[in-house]
């Protein structure tokens, strides 16, 4: 049995008893019932995912997966493909937005090259983990983006990273991405998964003008037609239309569920990865937190389609895991309230009369 199959087989349903126990404590705290709103639901779900009624918190960690896409050759990005390797250096050197937020919140930042076109592993960059599947995917207008074997390898990279972070004490894992043209791949995947038309799903990505958005939409329409026969399963869909970094993020979602560690999903591209993971193993969404409603493309439509409630809505569309980092801090704040607020009995405060 492959690592992927073994991991999927080990995923358990949420622990509802842990959620009920957490709810009892929430109701004993010095506040009106449910007055912390959605923060209380975050605590209940955290306890259920962790299978821990005390909802013990450890530390958060962020994994950013970086890779190139062959479909960049179709002119679907406002920036050249060289930016992927340049941003890999920038993230690792601490100059990117996610680097700043990870430092701000004290989250270890795992930067993983799963397939950047420019191979820097010959002179390894400090702070980069090299788990390269190839030098970018193929152009999915010319054939599948990757082989089924490479799609499985990329999924298993994500499982390995989730295992490593969980083994190191992470009790929350945020996922993010970098890769020129990856919003085209994500739009194709989400259109296939939701049946939402490409013209509603495709966004401006790195800043396309109206003509660029039309061209990008045409590419997604063509790709869905070319690969229609591959859209029946999550893995075949991923091989046809995905990216190495999208597959790796899907692997983290699967691995996190197996290891009882909540995964905090970033924006548009990360949501495509999570949706593929849900297609591979229905019910996986229960093990995830969705960090924010992105301003990119049809992200809001996709969240609505899947009936997913994001934690934040800040008009972000940067990627990199920035929304995940911010939402992780909200989850940790909810857990701090859960653990450190006084109870009515402990504080000598009168409870509700009726």
CSV table of C-alpha atoms in Angstrom, one decimal:
chain,number,residue,atom,x,y,z
A,1,UNK,CA,0.0,0.0,0.0
A,2,UNK,CA,1.3,3.4,-0.9
A,3,UNK,CA,2.0,6.2,1.6
A,4,UNK,CA,-1.0,8.1,0.2
A,5,UNK,CA,-3.3,5.1,0.6
A,6,UNK,CA,-2.0,4.3,4.1
A,7,UNK,CA,-2.5,7.9,5.2
A,8,UNK,CA,-6.0,8.1,3.8
A,9,UNK,CA,-6.9,4.8,5.5
A,10,UNK,CA,-5.8,6.2,8.9
A,11,UNK,CA,-8.1,9.3,8.9
A,12,UNK,CA,-10.7,9.1,11.6
A,13,UNK,CA,-14.0,11.0,11.9
A,14,UNK,CA,-14.0,14.1,14.1
A,15,UNK,CA,-14.3,13.4,17.9
A,16,UNK,CA,-17.7,14.9,18.7
A,17,UNK,CA,-17.3,14.0,22.4
A,18,UNK,CA,-14.2,16.2,22.5
A,19,UNK,CA,-16.2,19.0,21.0
A,20,UNK,CA,-19.1,18.6,23.5
A,21,UNK,CA,-16.6,18.7,26.4
A,22,UNK,CA,-15.0,21.8,25.1
A,23,UNK,CA,-18.5,23.3,24.7
A,24,UNK,CA,-19.2,22.6,28.4
A,25,UNK,CA,-16.1,24.5,29.5
A,26,UNK,CA,-17.0,27.4,27.1
A,27,UNK,CA,-20.4,27.7,28.7
A,28,UNK,CA,-18.8,27.8,32.2
A,29,UNK,CA,-16.6,30.8,31.4
A,30,UNK,CA,-17.4,34.3,32.7
A,31,UNK,CA,-19.4,35.5,29.7
A,32,UNK,CA,-22.9,35.3,28.4
A,33,UNK,CA,-23.6,32.0,26.5
A,34,UNK,CA,-22.2,32.1,22.9
A,35,UNK,CA,-21.0,35.7,23.3
A,36,UNK,CA,-17.7,34.9,21.7
A,37,UNK,CA,-19.5,34.0,18.6
A,38,UNK,CA,-17.5,32.1,15.9
A,39,UNK,CA,-14.5,32.0,18.2
A,40,UNK,CA,-16.3,29.4,20.2
A,41,UNK,CA,-16.9,27.3,17.2
A,42,UNK,CA,-13.2,27.5,16.3
A,43,UNK,CA,-12.4,26.0,19.8
A,44,UNK,CA,-15.0,23.2,19.4
A,45,UNK,CA,-13.8,22.2,16.0
A,46,UNK,CA,-10.2,22.4,17.1
A,47,UNK,CA,-10.9,20.0,20.0
A,48,UNK,CA,-12.8,17.7,17.7
A,49,UNK,CA,-10.0,17.6,15.1
A,50,UNK,CA,-7.3,17.1,17.7
A,51,UNK,CA,-9.5,14.5,19.4
A,52,UNK,CA,-8.7,16.3,22.7
A,53,UNK,CA,-11.5,17.5,24.9
A,54,UNK,CA,-9.0,19.9,26.7
A,55,UNK,CA,-8.1,21.5,23.4
A,56,UNK,CA,-4.4,21.7,24.3
A,57,UNK,CA,-2.6,24.1,22.0
A,58,UNK,CA,1.1,23.8,21.1
A,59,UNK,CA,2.6,25.9,18.3
A,60,UNK,CA,1.7,26.8,14.8
A,61,UNK,CA,3.8,26.2,11.7
A,62,UNK,CA,3.5,27.3,8.1
A,63,UNK,CA,4.5,25.4,5.0
A,64,UNK,CA,4.8,27.3,1.7
A,65,UNK,CA,5.2,25.2,-1.4
A,66,UNK,CA,6.8,26.7,-4.5
A,67,UNK,CA,6.6,25.4,-8.1
A,68,UNK,CA,6.3,26.5,-11.7
A,69,UNK,CA,3.5,25.8,-14.3
A,70,UNK,CA,3.9,25.1,-17.9
A,71,UNK,CA,0.7,27.0,-18.8
A,72,UNK,CA,2.6,30.2,-18.0
A,73,UNK,CA,3.7,29.9,-21.7
A,74,UNK,CA,0.2,30.9,-22.7
A,75,UNK,CA,0.6,34.5,-21.3
A,76,UNK,CA,-1.8,34.0,-18.3
A,77,UNK,CA,0.3,36.0,-15.9
A,78,UNK,CA,1.3,39.7,-15.7
A,79,UNK,CA,4.7,38.6,-14.4
A,80,UNK,CA,7.4,36.5,-16.0
A,81,UNK,CA,8.0,32.9,-14.9
A,82,UNK,CA,11.4,33.9,-13.5
A,83,UNK,CA,9.6,35.5,-10.6
A,84,UNK,CA,8.8,32.1,-9.1
A,85,UNK,CA,12.5,31.4,-8.4
A,86,UNK,CA,13.1,35.0,-7.4
A,87,UNK,CA,10.3,34.8,-4.8
A,88,UNK,CA,11.6,31.5,-3.6
A,89,UNK,CA,14.8,33.4,-2.7
A,90,UNK,CA,12.9,36.3,-1.2
A,91,UNK,CA,10.7,34.1,1.0
A,92,UNK,CA,13.7,32.1,2.3
A,93,UNK,CA,15.7,35.3,2.9
A,94,UNK,CA,12.9,36.7,5.0
A,95,UNK,CA,11.7,39.5,2.7
A,96,UNK,CA,8.3,38.3,1.7
A,97,UNK,CA,5.0,39.1,3.4
A,98,UNK,CA,4.7,35.6,4.8
A,99,UNK,CA,8.2,35.8,6.1
A,100,UNK,CA,7.3,38.9,8.0
A,101,UNK,CA,4.1,37.4,9.4
A,102,UNK,CA,5.8,34.2,10.4
A,103,UNK,CA,8.3,36.2,12.4
A,104,UNK,CA,5.6,38.4,13.9
A,105,UNK,CA,3.7,35.4,15.2
A,106,UNK,CA,6.6,33.1,16.0
A,107,UNK,CA,5.7,30.4,13.4
A,108,UNK,CA,8.4,28.2,12.0
A,109,UNK,CA,8.3,28.7,8.2
A,110,UNK,CA,8.9,25.7,6.0
A,111,UNK,CA,9.7,26.7,2.4
A,112,UNK,CA,9.5,23.8,0.0
A,113,UNK,CA,10.7,23.8,-3.6
A,114,UNK,CA,8.5,21.1,-5.2
A,115,UNK,CA,9.2,22.1,-8.8
A,116,UNK,CA,10.6,25.5,-9.6
A,117,UNK,CA,11.8,25.7,-13.2
A,118,UNK,CA,15.1,27.2,-12.1
A,119,UNK,CA,16.9,24.6,-10.0
A,120,UNK,CA,18.7,26.2,-7.1
A,121,UNK,CA,19.4,22.9,-5.4
A,122,UNK,CA,22.9,22.7,-6.9
A,123,UNK,CA,23.8,25.6,-4.6
A,124,UNK,CA,21.0,25.2,-2.0
A,125,UNK,CA,19.4,28.3,-0.7
A,126,UNK,CA,19.4,28.6,3.1
A,127,UNK,CA,16.0,28.0,4.5
A,128,UNK,CA,14.7,26.0,1.5
A,129,UNK,CA,13.7,22.3,1.6
A,130,UNK,CA,14.2,20.6,-1.8
A,131,UNK,CA,11.6,18.0,-2.6
A,132,UNK,CA,11.5,18.6,-6.4
A,133,UNK,CA,9.3,16.5,-8.5
A,134,UNK,CA,10.4,18.2,-11.7
A,135,UNK,CA,11.3,21.6,-13.3
A,136,UNK,CA,7.7,22.8,-13.4
A,137,UNK,CA,4.6,21.1,-14.8
A,138,UNK,CA,3.8,20.7,-18.5
A,139,UNK,CA,1.5,23.0,-20.3
A,140,UNK,CA,-1.9,21.5,-19.8
A,141,UNK,CA,-3.0,22.7,-23.2
A,142,UNK,CA,-0.5,20.3,-24.7
A,143,UNK,CA,-1.2,17.3,-22.5
A,144,UNK,CA,-1.6,16.5,-18.8
A,145,UNK,CA,0.2,18.9,-16.4
A,146,UNK,CA,2.0,15.9,-14.8
A,147,UNK,CA,2.0,12.1,-14.8
A,148,UNK,CA,-0.2,10.2,-12.4
A,149,UNK,CA,2.9,9.0,-10.7
A,150,UNK,CA,4.2,12.6,-10.2
A,151,UNK,CA,0.9,13.7,-8.9
A,152,UNK,CA,1.1,11.0,-6.3
A,153,UNK,CA,4.7,11.8,-5.5
A,154,UNK,CA,3.7,15.5,-4.9
A,155,UNK,CA,0.8,14.5,-2.7
A,156,UNK,CA,3.2,12.4,-0.6
A,157,UNK,CA,5.6,15.3,-0.3
A,158,UNK,CA,2.8,17.1,1.4
A,159,UNK,CA,2.1,14.2,3.7
A,160,UNK,CA,5.7,14.0,4.6
A,161,UNK,CA,5.9,17.7,5.4
A,162,UNK,CA,2.7,17.4,7.6
A,163,UNK,CA,4.2,14.5,9.4
A,164,UNK,CA,7.4,16.4,10.0
A,165,UNK,CA,5.7,19.4,11.3
A,166,UNK,CA,3.3,17.4,13.5
A,167,UNK,CA,6.2,15.4,14.8
A,168,UNK,CA,7.9,18.6,15.8
A,169,UNK,CA,5.0,19.7,17.9
A,170,UNK,CA,2.8,21.7,15.5
A,171,UNK,CA,-0.8,21.7,16.5
A,172,UNK,CA,-1.9,24.0,13.7
A,173,UNK,CA,-0.4,23.9,10.2
A,174,UNK,CA,-0.9,26.8,7.7
A,175,UNK,CA,-0.4,26.1,4.0
A,176,UNK,CA,0.5,28.6,1.3
A,177,UNK,CA,1.9,28.7,-2.2
A,178,UNK,CA,4.0,30.6,-4.7
A,179,UNK,CA,4.1,29.9,-8.5
A,180,UNK,CA,3.6,32.0,-11.5
A,181,UNK,CA,0.4,30.9,-13.4
A,182,UNK,CA,-0.8,28.8,-10.5
A,183,UNK,CA,-4.1,30.8,-10.3
A,184,UNK,CA,-4.9,29.5,-13.8
A,185,UNK,CA,-4.4,25.9,-12.6
A,186,UNK,CA,-6.5,26.6,-9.5
A,187,UNK,CA,-9.3,28.2,-11.5
A,188,UNK,CA,-9.4,25.2,-13.8
A,189,UNK,CA,-9.6,22.8,-10.8
A,190,UNK,CA,-12.2,24.8,-9.0
A,191,UNK,CA,-14.3,25.2,-12.1
A,192,UNK,CA,-14.2,21.4,-12.6
A,193,UNK,CA,-15.0,20.7,-9.0
A,194,UNK,CA,-17.9,23.2,-8.6
A,195,UNK,CA,-19.3,23.4,-12.2
A,196,UNK,CA,-18.9,27.2,-11.8
A,197,UNK,CA,-18.2,28.7,-15.2
A,198,UNK,CA,-14.6,29.7,-15.9
A,199,UNK,CA,-15.5,33.3,-16.6
A,200,UNK,CA,-16.8,33.6,-13.0
A,201,UNK,CA,-13.9,31.6,-11.5
A,202,UNK,CA,-10.9,33.2,-13.3
A,203,UNK,CA,-9.4,36.3,-11.7
A,204,UNK,CA,-6.7,38.8,-12.3
A,205,UNK,CA,-4.0,36.8,-10.5
A,206,UNK,CA,-0.8,38.9,-10.4
A,207,UNK,CA,-2.6,41.9,-12.0
A,208,UNK,CA,-3.8,41.1,-15.5
A,209,UNK,CA,-5.7,43.7,-17.5
A,210,UNK,CA,-9.1,42.9,-19.0
A,211,UNK,CA,-7.6,41.4,-22.2
A,212,UNK,CA,-5.3,39.2,-20.0
A,213,UNK,CA,-8.3,37.9,-18.0
A,214,UNK,CA,-10.1,37.1,-21.2
A,215,UNK,CA,-7.1,35.2,-22.5
A,216,UNK,CA,-6.7,33.4,-19.2
A,217,UNK,CA,-10.4,32.4,-19.2
A,218,UNK,CA,-10.1,31.0,-22.7
A,219,UNK,CA,-7.2,28.9,-21.6
A,220,UNK,CA,-9.2,27.4,-18.7
A,221,UNK,CA,-12.2,26.7,-21.0
A,222,UNK,CA,-9.9,24.9,-23.5
A,223,UNK,CA,-8.2,23.0,-20.7
A,224,UNK,CA,-11.5,21.7,-19.3
A,225,UNK,CA,-12.6,20.6,-22.7
A,226,UNK,CA,-9.2,18.8,-23.4
A,227,UNK,CA,-9.2,17.0,-20.1
A,228,UNK,CA,-12.9,16.3,-19.7
A,229,UNK,CA,-12.3,12.6,-19.4
A,230,UNK,CA,-9.8,13.1,-16.5
A,231,UNK,CA,-12.2,15.1,-14.3
A,232,UNK,CA,-13.9,12.1,-12.6
A,233,UNK,CA,-11.5,11.6,-9.7
A,234,UNK,CA,-9.4,13.9,-7.6
A,235,UNK,CA,-6.0,12.4,-8.5
A,236,UNK,CA,-6.7,12.3,-12.3
A,237,UNK,CA,-8.0,15.8,-12.2
A,238,UNK,CA,-4.9,16.9,-10.3
A,239,UNK,CA,-2.6,15.2,-12.8
A,240,UNK,CA,-4.4,16.8,-15.7
A,241,UNK,CA,-4.7,20.4,-14.5
A,242,UNK,CA,-2.8,20.8,-11.2
A,243,UNK,CA,0.6,21.9,-10.1
A,244,UNK,CA,3.2,20.3,-7.9
A,245,UNK,CA,2.6,22.9,-5.2
A,246,UNK,CA,-1.1,22.4,-5.4
A,247,UNK,CA,-0.7,18.7,-5.0
A,248,UNK,CA,1.7,19.1,-2.1
A,249,UNK,CA,-0.8,21.3,-0.3
A,250,UNK,CA,-3.5,18.7,-0.9
A,251,UNK,CA,-1.2,16.2,0.7
A,252,UNK,CA,-0.8,18.4,3.7
A,253,UNK,CA,-4.6,18.5,4.1
A,254,UNK,CA,-4.7,14.7,3.9
A,255,UNK,CA,-1.7,14.3,6.3
A,256,UNK,CA,-3.0,16.8,8.8
A,257,UNK,CA,-6.3,14.9,9.0
A,258,UNK,CA,-4.5,11.6,9.5
A,259,UNK,CA,-2.3,13.1,12.2
A,260,UNK,CA,-5.1,15.0,14.0
A,261,UNK,CA,-3.6,18.4,13.3
A,262,UNK,CA,-5.9,21.1,11.9
A,263,UNK,CA,-4.7,22.5,8.6
A,264,UNK,CA,-5.4,26.2,8.0
A,265,UNK,CA,-6.0,26.8,4.3
A,266,UNK,CA,-4.9,30.1,2.7
A,267,UNK,CA,-6.7,31.6,-0.2
A,268,UNK,CA,-7.7,30.8,-3.8
A,269,UNK,CA,-4.9,28.4,-4.8
A,270,UNK,CA,-4.8,26.6,-1.4
A,271,UNK,CA,-8.6,26.2,-1.5
A,272,UNK,CA,-8.2,24.5,-4.9
A,273,UNK,CA,-5.8,22.1,-3.2
A,274,UNK,CA,-8.1,21.5,-0.3
A,275,UNK,CA,-11.0,20.9,-2.7
A,276,UNK,CA,-9.0,18.3,-4.5
A,277,UNK,CA,-8.1,16.6,-1.2
A,278,UNK,CA,-11.9,16.6,-0.4
A,279,UNK,CA,-12.5,14.9,-3.8
A,280,UNK,CA,-9.9,12.3,-3.0
A,281,UNK,CA,-11.3,11.7,0.5
A,282,UNK,CA,-14.8,13.0,1.1
A,283,UNK,CA,-15.3,14.5,4.5
A,284,UNK,CA,-11.8,16.0,4.6
A,285,UNK,CA,-13.1,19.6,4.8
A,286,UNK,CA,-14.2,18.8,8.4
A,287,UNK,CA,-10.5,18.6,9.4
A,288,UNK,CA,-9.6,22.0,7.9
A,289,UNK,CA,-10.0,25.7,8.7
A,290,UNK,CA,-10.5,28.1,5.9
A,291,UNK,CA,-8.6,31.3,6.7
A,292,UNK,CA,-10.1,34.0,4.6
A,293,UNK,CA,-12.3,35.0,1.7
A,294,UNK,CA,-9.9,36.1,-1.0
A,295,UNK,CA,-10.6,38.9,-3.5
A,296,UNK,CA,-9.1,36.7,-6.2
A,297,UNK,CA,-11.4,35.3,-8.9
A,298,UNK,CA,-14.3,33.1,-7.8
A,299,UNK,CA,-12.9,32.2,-4.4
A,300,UNK,CA,-16.1,33.6,-2.7
A,301,UNK,CA,-18.2,31.5,-5.1
A,302,UNK,CA,-16.2,28.4,-4.4
A,303,UNK,CA,-16.5,28.8,-0.6
A,304,UNK,CA,-20.2,29.4,-0.9
A,305,UNK,CA,-20.5,26.3,-3.2
A,306,UNK,CA,-18.8,24.1,-0.6
A,307,UNK,CA,-20.6,25.8,2.3
A,308,UNK,CA,-17.4,26.8,4.0
A,309,UNK,CA,-17.1,29.7,6.4
A,310,UNK,CA,-13.9,31.6,6.2
A,311,UNK,CA,-12.5,33.2,9.4
A,312,UNK,CA,-11.5,36.5,7.9
A,313,UNK,CA,-12.5,38.8,5.0
A,314,UNK,CA,-9.7,41.3,4.2
A,315,UNK,CA,-9.7,41.4,0.4
A,316,UNK,CA,-6.4,39.6,0.4
A,317,UNK,CA,-5.2,38.0,-2.8
A,318,UNK,CA,-1.4,37.6,-2.2
A,319,UNK,CA,-1.1,33.9,-1.4
A,320,UNK,CA,2.1,32.7,0.3
A,321,UNK,CA,0.1,31.7,3.3
A,322,UNK,CA,-0.5,35.2,4.5
A,323,UNK,CA,-4.2,34.7,5.2
A,324,UNK,CA,-3.5,31.4,6.9
A,325,UNK,CA,-1.0,33.1,9.3
A,326,UNK,CA,-3.4,35.8,10.3
A,327,UNK,CA,-6.2,33.2,10.8
A,328,UNK,CA,-4.0,31.0,12.9
A,329,UNK,CA,-3.4,33.9,15.2
A,330,UNK,CA,-7.2,34.2,15.6
A,331,UNK,CA,-7.6,30.5,16.3
A,332,UNK,CA,-4.8,30.7,18.9
A,333,UNK,CA,-6.5,33.8,20.5
A,334,UNK,CA,-9.7,31.8,20.8
A,335,UNK,CA,-7.8,29.0,22.5
A,336,UNK,CA,-6.2,31.4,24.9
A,337,UNK,CA,-9.6,32.7,25.9
A,338,UNK,CA,-10.8,29.1,26.4
A,339,UNK,CA,-7.8,28.2,28.6
A,340,UNK,CA,-7.3,31.4,30.5
A,341,UNK,CA,-10.7,33.0,31.2
A,342,UNK,CA,-12.1,32.3,34.6
A,343,UNK,CA,-15.1,30.2,35.2
A,344,UNK,CA,-18.2,31.5,37.0
A,345,UNK,CA,-17.5,29.2,39.9
A,346,UNK,CA,-13.8,30.0,40.1
A,347,UNK,CA,-14.3,33.8,39.9
A,348,UNK,CA,-17.2,33.9,42.3
A,349,UNK,CA,-19.4,35.5,39.6
A,350,UNK,CA,-23.1,34.7,39.6
A,351,UNK,CA,-24.4,32.7,36.7
A,352,UNK,CA,-27.4,33.3,34.5
A,353,UNK,CA,-30.7,33.5,36.4
A,354,UNK,CA,-32.9,32.2,33.6
